[in-house]
Short mmCIF file of C-alpha atoms and ligand atoms in Angstrom, two decimals:
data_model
loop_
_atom_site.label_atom_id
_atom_site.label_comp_id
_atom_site.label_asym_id
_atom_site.label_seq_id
_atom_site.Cartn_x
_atom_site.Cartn_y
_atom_site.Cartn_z
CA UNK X 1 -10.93 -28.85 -12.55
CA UNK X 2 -8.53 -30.98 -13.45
CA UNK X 3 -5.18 -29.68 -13.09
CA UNK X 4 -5.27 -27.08 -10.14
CA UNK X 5 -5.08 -23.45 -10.90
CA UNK X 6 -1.89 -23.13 -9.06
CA UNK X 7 0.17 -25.09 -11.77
CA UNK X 8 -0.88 -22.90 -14.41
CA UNK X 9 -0.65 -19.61 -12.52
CA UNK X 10 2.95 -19.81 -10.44
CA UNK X 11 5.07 -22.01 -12.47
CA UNK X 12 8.03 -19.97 -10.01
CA UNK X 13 7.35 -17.59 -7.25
CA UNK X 14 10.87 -17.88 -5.04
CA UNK X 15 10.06 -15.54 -2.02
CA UNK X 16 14.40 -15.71 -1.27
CA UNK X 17 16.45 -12.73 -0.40
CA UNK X 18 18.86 -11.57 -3.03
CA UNK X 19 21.81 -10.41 -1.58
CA UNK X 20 23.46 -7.52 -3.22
CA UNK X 21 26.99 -7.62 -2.56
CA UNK X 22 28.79 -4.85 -2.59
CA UNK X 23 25.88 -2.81 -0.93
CA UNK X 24 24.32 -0.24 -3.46
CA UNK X 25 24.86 3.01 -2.14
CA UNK X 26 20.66 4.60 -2.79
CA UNK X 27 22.48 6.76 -5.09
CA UNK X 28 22.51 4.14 -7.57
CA UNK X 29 19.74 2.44 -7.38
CA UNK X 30 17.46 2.64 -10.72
CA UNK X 31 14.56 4.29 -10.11
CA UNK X 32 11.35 4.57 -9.36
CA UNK X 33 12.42 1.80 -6.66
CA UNK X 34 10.43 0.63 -3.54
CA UNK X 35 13.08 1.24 -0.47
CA UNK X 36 12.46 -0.48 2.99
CA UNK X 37 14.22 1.22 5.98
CA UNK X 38 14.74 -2.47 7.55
CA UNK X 39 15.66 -0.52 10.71
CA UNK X 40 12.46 1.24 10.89
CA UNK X 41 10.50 -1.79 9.41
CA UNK X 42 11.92 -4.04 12.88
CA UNK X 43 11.16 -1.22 15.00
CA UNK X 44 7.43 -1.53 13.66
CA UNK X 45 6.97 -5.27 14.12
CA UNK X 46 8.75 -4.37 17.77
CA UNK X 47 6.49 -2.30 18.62
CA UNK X 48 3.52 -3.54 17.67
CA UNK X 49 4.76 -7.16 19.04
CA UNK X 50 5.19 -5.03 22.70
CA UNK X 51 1.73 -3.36 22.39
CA UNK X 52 -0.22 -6.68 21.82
CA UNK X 53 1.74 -8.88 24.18
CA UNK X 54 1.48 -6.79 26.88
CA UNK X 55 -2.49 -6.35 26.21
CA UNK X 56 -2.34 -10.48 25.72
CA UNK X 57 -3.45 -10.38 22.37
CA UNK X 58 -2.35 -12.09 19.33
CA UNK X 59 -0.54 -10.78 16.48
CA UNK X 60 -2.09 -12.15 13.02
CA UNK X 61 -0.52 -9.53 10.32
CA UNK X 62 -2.46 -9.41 7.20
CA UNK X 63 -0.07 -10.05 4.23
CA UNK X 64 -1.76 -8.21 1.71
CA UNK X 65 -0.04 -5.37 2.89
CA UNK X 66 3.58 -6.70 2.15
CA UNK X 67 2.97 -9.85 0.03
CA UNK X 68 6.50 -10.82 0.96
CA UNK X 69 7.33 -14.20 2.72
CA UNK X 70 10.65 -12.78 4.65
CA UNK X 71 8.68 -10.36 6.07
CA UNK X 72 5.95 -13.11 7.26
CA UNK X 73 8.87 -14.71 8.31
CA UNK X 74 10.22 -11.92 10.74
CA UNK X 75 6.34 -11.62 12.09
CA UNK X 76 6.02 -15.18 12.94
CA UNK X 77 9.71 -14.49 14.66
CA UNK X 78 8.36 -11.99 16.42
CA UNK X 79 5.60 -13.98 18.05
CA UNK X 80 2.44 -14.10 15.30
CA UNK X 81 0.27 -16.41 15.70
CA UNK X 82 -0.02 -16.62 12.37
CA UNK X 83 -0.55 -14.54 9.18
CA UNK X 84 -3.67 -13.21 6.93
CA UNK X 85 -4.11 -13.39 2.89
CA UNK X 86 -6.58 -11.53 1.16
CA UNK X 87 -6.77 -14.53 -1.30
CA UNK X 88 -5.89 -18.09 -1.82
CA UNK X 89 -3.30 -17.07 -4.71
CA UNK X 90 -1.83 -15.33 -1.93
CA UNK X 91 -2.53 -18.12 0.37
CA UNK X 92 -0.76 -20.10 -1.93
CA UNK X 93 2.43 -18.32 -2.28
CA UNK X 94 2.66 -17.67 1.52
CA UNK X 95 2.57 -21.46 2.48
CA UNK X 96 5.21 -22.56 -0.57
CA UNK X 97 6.97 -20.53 1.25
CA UNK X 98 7.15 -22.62 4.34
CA UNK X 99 4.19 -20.13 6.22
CA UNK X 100 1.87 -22.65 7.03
CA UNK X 101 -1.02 -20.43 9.17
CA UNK X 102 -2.87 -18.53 7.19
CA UNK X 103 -5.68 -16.85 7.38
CA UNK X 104 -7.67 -16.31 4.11
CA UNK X 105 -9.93 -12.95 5.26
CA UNK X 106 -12.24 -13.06 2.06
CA UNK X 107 -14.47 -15.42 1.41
CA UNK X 108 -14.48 -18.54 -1.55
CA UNK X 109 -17.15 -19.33 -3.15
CA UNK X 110 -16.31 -21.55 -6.41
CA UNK X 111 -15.23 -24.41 -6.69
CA UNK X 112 -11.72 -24.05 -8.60
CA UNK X 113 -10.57 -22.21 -5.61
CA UNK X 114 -12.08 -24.54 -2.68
CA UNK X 115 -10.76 -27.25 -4.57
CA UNK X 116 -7.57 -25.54 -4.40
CA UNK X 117 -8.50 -24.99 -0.47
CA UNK X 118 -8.61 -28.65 -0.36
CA UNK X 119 -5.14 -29.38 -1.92
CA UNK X 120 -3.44 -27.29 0.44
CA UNK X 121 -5.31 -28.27 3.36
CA UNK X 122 -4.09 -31.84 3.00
CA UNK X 123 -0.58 -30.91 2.23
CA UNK X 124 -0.33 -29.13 5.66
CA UNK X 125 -2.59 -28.27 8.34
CA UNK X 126 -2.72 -24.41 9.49
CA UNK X 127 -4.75 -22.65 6.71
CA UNK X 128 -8.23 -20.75 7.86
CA UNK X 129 -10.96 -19.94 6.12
CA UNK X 130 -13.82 -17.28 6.34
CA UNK X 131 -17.03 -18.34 5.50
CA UNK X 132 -20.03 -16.35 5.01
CA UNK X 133 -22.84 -17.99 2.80
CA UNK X 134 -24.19 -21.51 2.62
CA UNK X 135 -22.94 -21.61 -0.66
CA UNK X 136 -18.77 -21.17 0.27
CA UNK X 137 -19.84 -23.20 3.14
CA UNK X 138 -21.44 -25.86 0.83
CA UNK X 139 -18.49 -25.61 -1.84
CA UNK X 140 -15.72 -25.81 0.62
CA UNK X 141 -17.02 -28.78 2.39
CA UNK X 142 -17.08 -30.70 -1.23
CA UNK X 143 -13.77 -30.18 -2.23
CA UNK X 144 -12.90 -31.30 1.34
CA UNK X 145 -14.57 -34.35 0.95
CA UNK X 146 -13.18 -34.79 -2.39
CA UNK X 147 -9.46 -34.80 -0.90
CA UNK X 148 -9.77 -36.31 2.59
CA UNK X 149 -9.50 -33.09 3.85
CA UNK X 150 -10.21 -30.56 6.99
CA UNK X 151 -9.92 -27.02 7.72
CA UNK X 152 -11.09 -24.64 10.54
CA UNK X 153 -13.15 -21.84 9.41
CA UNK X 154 -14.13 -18.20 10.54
CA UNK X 155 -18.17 -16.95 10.28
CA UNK X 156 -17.48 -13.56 8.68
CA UNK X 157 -19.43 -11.11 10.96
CA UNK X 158 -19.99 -7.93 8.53
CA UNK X 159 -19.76 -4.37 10.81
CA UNK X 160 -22.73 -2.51 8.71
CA UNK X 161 -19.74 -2.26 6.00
CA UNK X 162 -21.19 -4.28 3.23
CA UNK X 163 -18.27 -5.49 2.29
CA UNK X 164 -18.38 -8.95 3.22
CA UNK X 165 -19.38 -11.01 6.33
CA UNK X 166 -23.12 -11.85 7.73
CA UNK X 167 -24.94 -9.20 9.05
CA UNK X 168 -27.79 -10.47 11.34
CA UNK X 169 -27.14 -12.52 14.60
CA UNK X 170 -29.94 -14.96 13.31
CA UNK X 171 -27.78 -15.88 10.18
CA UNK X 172 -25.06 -16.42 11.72
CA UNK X 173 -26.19 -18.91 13.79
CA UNK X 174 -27.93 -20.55 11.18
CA UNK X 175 -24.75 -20.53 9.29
CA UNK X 176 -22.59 -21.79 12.12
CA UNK X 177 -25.49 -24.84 12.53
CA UNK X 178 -24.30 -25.65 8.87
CA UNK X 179 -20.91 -25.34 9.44
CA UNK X 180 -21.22 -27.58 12.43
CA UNK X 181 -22.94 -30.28 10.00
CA UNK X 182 -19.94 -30.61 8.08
CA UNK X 183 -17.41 -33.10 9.29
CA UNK X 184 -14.38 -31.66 7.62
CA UNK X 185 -14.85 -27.83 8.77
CA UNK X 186 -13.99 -26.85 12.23
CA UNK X 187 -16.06 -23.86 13.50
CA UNK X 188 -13.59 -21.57 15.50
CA UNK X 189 -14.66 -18.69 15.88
CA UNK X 190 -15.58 -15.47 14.04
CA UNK X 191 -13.71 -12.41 11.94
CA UNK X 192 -14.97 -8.75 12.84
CA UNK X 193 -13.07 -6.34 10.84
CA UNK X 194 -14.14 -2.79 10.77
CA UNK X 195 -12.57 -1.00 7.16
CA UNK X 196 -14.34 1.51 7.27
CA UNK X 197 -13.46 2.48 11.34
CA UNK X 198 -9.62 2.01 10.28
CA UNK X 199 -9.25 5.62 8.76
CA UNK X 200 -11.72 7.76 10.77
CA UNK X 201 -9.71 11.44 11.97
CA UNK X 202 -9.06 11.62 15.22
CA UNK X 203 -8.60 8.66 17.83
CA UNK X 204 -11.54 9.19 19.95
CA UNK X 205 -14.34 9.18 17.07
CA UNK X 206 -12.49 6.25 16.15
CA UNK X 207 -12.22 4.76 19.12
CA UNK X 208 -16.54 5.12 19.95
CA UNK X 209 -17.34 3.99 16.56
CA UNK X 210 -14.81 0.94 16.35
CA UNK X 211 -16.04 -0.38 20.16
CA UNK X 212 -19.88 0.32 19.12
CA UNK X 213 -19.06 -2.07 16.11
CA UNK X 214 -17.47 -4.41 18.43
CA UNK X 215 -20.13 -4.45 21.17
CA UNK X 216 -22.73 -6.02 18.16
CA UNK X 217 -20.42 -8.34 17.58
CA UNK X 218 -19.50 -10.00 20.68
CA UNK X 219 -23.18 -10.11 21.68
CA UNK X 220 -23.49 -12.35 18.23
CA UNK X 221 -20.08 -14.42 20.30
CA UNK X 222 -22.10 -14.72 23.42
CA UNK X 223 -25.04 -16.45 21.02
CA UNK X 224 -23.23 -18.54 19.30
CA UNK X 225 -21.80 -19.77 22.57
CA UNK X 226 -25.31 -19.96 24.14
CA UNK X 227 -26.48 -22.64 20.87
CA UNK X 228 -23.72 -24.78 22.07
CA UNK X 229 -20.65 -23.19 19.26
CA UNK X 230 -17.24 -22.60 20.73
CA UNK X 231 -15.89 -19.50 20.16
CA UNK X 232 -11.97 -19.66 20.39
CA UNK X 233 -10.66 -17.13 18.09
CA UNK X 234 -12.21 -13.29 17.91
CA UNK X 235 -9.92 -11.96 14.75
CA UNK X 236 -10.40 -8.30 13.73
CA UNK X 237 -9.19 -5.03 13.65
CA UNK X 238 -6.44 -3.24 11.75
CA UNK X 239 -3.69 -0.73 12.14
CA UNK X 240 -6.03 2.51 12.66
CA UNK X 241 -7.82 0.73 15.83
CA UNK X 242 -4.95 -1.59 17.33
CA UNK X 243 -4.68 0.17 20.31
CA UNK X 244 -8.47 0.45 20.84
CA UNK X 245 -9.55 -3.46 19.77
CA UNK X 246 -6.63 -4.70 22.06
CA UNK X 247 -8.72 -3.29 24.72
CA UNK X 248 -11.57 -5.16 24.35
CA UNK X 249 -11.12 -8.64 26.31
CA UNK X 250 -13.23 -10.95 23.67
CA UNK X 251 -10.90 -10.15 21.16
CA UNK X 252 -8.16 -12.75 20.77
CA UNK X 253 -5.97 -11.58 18.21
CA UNK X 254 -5.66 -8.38 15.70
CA UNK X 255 -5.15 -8.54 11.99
CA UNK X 256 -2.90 -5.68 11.55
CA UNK X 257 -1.33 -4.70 8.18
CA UNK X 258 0.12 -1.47 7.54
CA UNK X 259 1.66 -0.66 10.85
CA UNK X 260 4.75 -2.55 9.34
CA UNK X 261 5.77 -0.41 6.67
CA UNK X 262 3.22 2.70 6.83
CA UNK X 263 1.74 5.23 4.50
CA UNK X 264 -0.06 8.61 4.20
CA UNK X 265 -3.38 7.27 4.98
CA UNK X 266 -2.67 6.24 8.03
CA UNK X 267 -0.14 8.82 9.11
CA UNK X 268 -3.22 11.43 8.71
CA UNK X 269 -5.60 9.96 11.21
CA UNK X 270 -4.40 11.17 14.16
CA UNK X 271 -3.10 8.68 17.13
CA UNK X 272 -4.11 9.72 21.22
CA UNK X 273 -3.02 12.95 21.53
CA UNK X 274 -1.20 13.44 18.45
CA UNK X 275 -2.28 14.69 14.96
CA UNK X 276 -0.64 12.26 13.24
CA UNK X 277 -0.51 8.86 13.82
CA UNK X 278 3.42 8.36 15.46
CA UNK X 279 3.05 5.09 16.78
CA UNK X 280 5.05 3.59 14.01
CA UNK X 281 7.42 5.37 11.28
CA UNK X 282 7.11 5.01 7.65
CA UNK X 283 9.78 2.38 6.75
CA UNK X 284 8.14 2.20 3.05
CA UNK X 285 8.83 4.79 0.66
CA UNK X 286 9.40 5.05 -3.29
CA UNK X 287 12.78 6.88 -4.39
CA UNK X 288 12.25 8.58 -7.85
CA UNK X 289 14.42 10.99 -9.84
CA UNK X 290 13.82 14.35 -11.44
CA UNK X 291 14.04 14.09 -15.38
CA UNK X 292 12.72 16.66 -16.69
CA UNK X 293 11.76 20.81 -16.24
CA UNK X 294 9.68 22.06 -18.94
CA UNK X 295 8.82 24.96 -16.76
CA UNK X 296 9.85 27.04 -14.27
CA UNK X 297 8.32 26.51 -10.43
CA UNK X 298 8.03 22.62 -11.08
CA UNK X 299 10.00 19.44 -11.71
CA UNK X 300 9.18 16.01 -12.99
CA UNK X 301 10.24 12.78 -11.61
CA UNK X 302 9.94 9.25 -13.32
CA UNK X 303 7.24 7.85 -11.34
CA UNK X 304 3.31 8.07 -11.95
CA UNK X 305 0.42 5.83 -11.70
CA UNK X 306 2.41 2.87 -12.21
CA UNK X 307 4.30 3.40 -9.50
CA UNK X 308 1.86 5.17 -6.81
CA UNK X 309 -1.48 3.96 -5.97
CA UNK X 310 -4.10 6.40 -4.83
CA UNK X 311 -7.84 6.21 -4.59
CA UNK X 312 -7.43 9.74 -2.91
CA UNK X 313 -4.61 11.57 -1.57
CA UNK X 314 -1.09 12.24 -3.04
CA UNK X 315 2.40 11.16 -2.47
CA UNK X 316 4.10 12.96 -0.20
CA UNK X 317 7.68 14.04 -1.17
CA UNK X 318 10.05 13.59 1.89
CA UNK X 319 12.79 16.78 2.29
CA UNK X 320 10.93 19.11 -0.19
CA UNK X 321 9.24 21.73 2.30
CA UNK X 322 5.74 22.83 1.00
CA UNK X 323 6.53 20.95 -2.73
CA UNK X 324 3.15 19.07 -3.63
CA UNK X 325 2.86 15.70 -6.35
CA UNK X 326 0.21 15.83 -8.87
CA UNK X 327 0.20 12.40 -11.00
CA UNK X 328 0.95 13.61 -14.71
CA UNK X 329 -0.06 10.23 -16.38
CA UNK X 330 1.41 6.73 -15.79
CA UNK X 331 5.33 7.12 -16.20
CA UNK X 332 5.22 10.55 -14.16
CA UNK X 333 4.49 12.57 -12.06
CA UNK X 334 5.09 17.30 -11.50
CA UNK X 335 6.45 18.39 -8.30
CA UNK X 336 5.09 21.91 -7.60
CA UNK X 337 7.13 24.12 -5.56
CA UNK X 338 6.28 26.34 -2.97
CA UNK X 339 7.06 29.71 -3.81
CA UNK X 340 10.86 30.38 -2.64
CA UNK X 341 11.02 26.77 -1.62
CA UNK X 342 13.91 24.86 -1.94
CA UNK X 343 14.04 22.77 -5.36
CA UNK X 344 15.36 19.41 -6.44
CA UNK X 345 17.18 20.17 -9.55
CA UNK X 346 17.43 17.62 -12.64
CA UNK X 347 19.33 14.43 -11.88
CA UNK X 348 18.77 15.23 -7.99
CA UNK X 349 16.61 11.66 -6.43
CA UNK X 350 13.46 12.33 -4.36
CA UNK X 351 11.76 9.76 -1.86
CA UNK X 352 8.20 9.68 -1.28
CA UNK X 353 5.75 8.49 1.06
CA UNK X 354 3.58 6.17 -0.22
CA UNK X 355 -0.48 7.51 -0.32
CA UNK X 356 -1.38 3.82 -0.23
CA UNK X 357 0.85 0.94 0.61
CA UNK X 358 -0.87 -2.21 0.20
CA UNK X 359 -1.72 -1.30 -3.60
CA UNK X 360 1.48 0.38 -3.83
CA UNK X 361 3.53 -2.61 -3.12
CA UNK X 362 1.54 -4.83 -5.42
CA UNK X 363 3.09 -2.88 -8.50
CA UNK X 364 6.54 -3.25 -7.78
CA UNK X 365 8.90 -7.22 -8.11
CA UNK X 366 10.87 -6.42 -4.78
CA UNK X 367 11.53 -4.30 -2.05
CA UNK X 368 14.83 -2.41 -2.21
CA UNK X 369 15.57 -2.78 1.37
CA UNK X 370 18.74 -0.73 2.81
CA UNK X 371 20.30 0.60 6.54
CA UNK X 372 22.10 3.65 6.93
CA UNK X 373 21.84 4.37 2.91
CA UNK X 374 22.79 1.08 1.39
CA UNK X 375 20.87 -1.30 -0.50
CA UNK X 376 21.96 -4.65 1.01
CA UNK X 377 19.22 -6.92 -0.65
CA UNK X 378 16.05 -7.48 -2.23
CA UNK X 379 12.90 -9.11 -0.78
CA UNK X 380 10.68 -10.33 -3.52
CA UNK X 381 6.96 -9.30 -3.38
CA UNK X 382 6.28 -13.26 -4.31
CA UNK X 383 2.47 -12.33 -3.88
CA UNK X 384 2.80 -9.54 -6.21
CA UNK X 385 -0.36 -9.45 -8.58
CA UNK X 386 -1.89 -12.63 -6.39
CA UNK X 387 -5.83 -11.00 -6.32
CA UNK X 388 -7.58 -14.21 -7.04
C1 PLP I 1 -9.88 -8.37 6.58
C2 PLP I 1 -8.75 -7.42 6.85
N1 PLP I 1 -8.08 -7.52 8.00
C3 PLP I 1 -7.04 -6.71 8.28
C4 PLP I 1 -6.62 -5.73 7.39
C5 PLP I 1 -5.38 -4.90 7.73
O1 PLP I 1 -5.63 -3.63 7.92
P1 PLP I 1 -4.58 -2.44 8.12
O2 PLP I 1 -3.71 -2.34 6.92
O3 PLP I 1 -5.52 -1.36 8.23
O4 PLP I 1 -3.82 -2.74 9.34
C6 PLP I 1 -7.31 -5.57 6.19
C7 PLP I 1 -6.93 -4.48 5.27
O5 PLP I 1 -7.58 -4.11 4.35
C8 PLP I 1 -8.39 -6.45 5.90
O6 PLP I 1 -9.06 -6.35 4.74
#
């Protein structure tokens, strides 16, 4: 490669806040429009900030969720030790922004992108990588070489997912003996991230199957350590089992995305004690309006599969007792009424929680983000549509 990806693909990503002066009263603002409830959004990063502190864990938010640098911004504020990207597009956004740790959670394999790797890593140190095959490992230490470059790297431990990651103990140390061989990578530690723990019902079949996960994995920490590898960082663990991983002393720091702006996934597993998950508020949520009533009993607002994403459930409409969303194609979607519930009439707006954020946010330019119902500026999704 001979002119890096990165020049062709983000000729401008500016990750600024726009101000909108005079405020936009929510009224007004053109719809279907992502709205962040900045006041619930800091209470969020607050709390989770409290919760990990006080269990002396680190905070490394995973940016997919958001794909915003302000909001990045207000984590690292807030005490982060850094942030995640899914990808090195997003990677790459994050740290023109000024973000310089990052944490790319999925592993690189070719050589376009490790050369990449390589670029940034000599611009500025802080970026991580995950590593999981001799091949990435391989690949990642030739670009290095190629650019008089270094980065620490992750072994990807996969939880019986198969997702990503290595699965047996006696791979990973045979991967972490490679690593070890390669001047220019800097074996830290490992990533343990249970996906398919994050969204189990109820807290405490959550809680036995997230700390049986984490039990394989530590043993594969204590072997590593007992070949001679350090094992500094132990990153894992999402919004679904924060409050269960930060209980587990190997881990060092938890990769939580969604507690910042929330979603109906999440709100449906339960938290201790609770049938829904309370420990944070949904500070994301999509304001549509009703256009059209070609029937009686239902309503349709301007905002389908282009503006929700859902690999299951529905969007939830907020202040619309016992109405239910079906998607009705990709520029709308038919709000069913319960019968002698109340009704949004045409013209009237009606917020939504998301079913999904991450994917959600992905579709949209900006957040509309507001406090006590005015839009006071937007927060570009700079990442937006960054999945390489
Ligand atoms: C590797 C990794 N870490 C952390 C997260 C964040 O998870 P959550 O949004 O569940 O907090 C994700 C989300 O998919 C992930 O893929």
């Amino acid at each position: 490669v001979t002119t890096p990806i990165s020049e062709h693909a983000f000729p401008t990503r500016s990750g600024d806040r726009i101000p909108i002066e005079p405020p936009l009263p929510l009224a007004d603002v053109p719809t279907p429009a992502l709205l962040l409830d900045e006041d619930a959004f800091e209470r969020n990063l607050d709390r989770m900030a409290r919760h990990l502190e006080h269990a002396r864990k680190g905070v490394r938010p995973h940016a997919k969720t958001h794909k915003c640098p302000i909001i990045a911004r207000r984590q690292i504020e807030r005490g982060a030790v850094g942030v995640c990207a899914a990808k090195v597009s997003e990677a790459w956004v994050l740290r023109r922004a000024g973000i310089t740790d990052v944490l790319v959670t999925s592993p690189v394999v070719d050589s376009a992108r490790t050369d990449l790797i390589a670029r940034m890593a000599r611009e500025a140190p802080g970026l991580m990588l995950v590593v999981d095959s001799p091949l990435g490992v391989d690949r990642l230490a030739a670009s290095l070489g190629a650019h008089d470059a270094a980065v620490d790297v992750l072994i990807d431990l996969d939880p019986r997912m198969g997702r990503t990651g290595v699965r047996e103990a006696e791979d990973v140390y045979r991967l972490a003996d490679r690593v070890l061989a390669c001047p220019r990578l800097h074996l830290r530690g490992v990533q343990h991230y249970c996906g398919h723990v994050m969204h189990v019902e109820g807290f405490e079949a959550r809680r036995s199957r997230s700390l049986e996960h984490w039990s394989h994995a530590i043993e594969i920490c204590e072997g590593l350590e007992a070949r001679g590898h350090a094992v500094a960082v132990v990153s894992g663990g999402g919004t679904g089992t924060f409050d269960i991983d930060s209980t587990i002393e190997r881990v060092t720091d938890l990769q939580v995305g969604s507690y910042a702006l929330m979603d109906e996934q999440y709100r449906v597993i339960g938290g201790p004690g609770s049938a829904t998950l309370d420990a944070f508020e949904v500070a994301l949520t999509v304001l549509t309006t009703a256009i059209s009533q070609p029937a009686a009993g239902a309503i349709t607002v301007d905002c389908g599969f282009k503006g929700f994403a859902s690999e299951s459930i529905a969007p939830v409409p907020i202040d619309v007792p016992g109405a239910r969303y079906r998607f009705a194609g990709d520029e709308h979607g038919v709000l069913l009424f319960a019968p002698g519930g109340q009704s949004p009439r045409l013209g009237d707006r009606v917020a939504f929680v998301t079913p999904h954020c991450d994917p959600t946010v992905n579709l949209y330019d900006h957040f509309w983000v507001h406090r006590e119902g005015l839009v006071h500026a937007l927060w570009p999704i700079a990442a937006r549509g960054c999945s390489w």
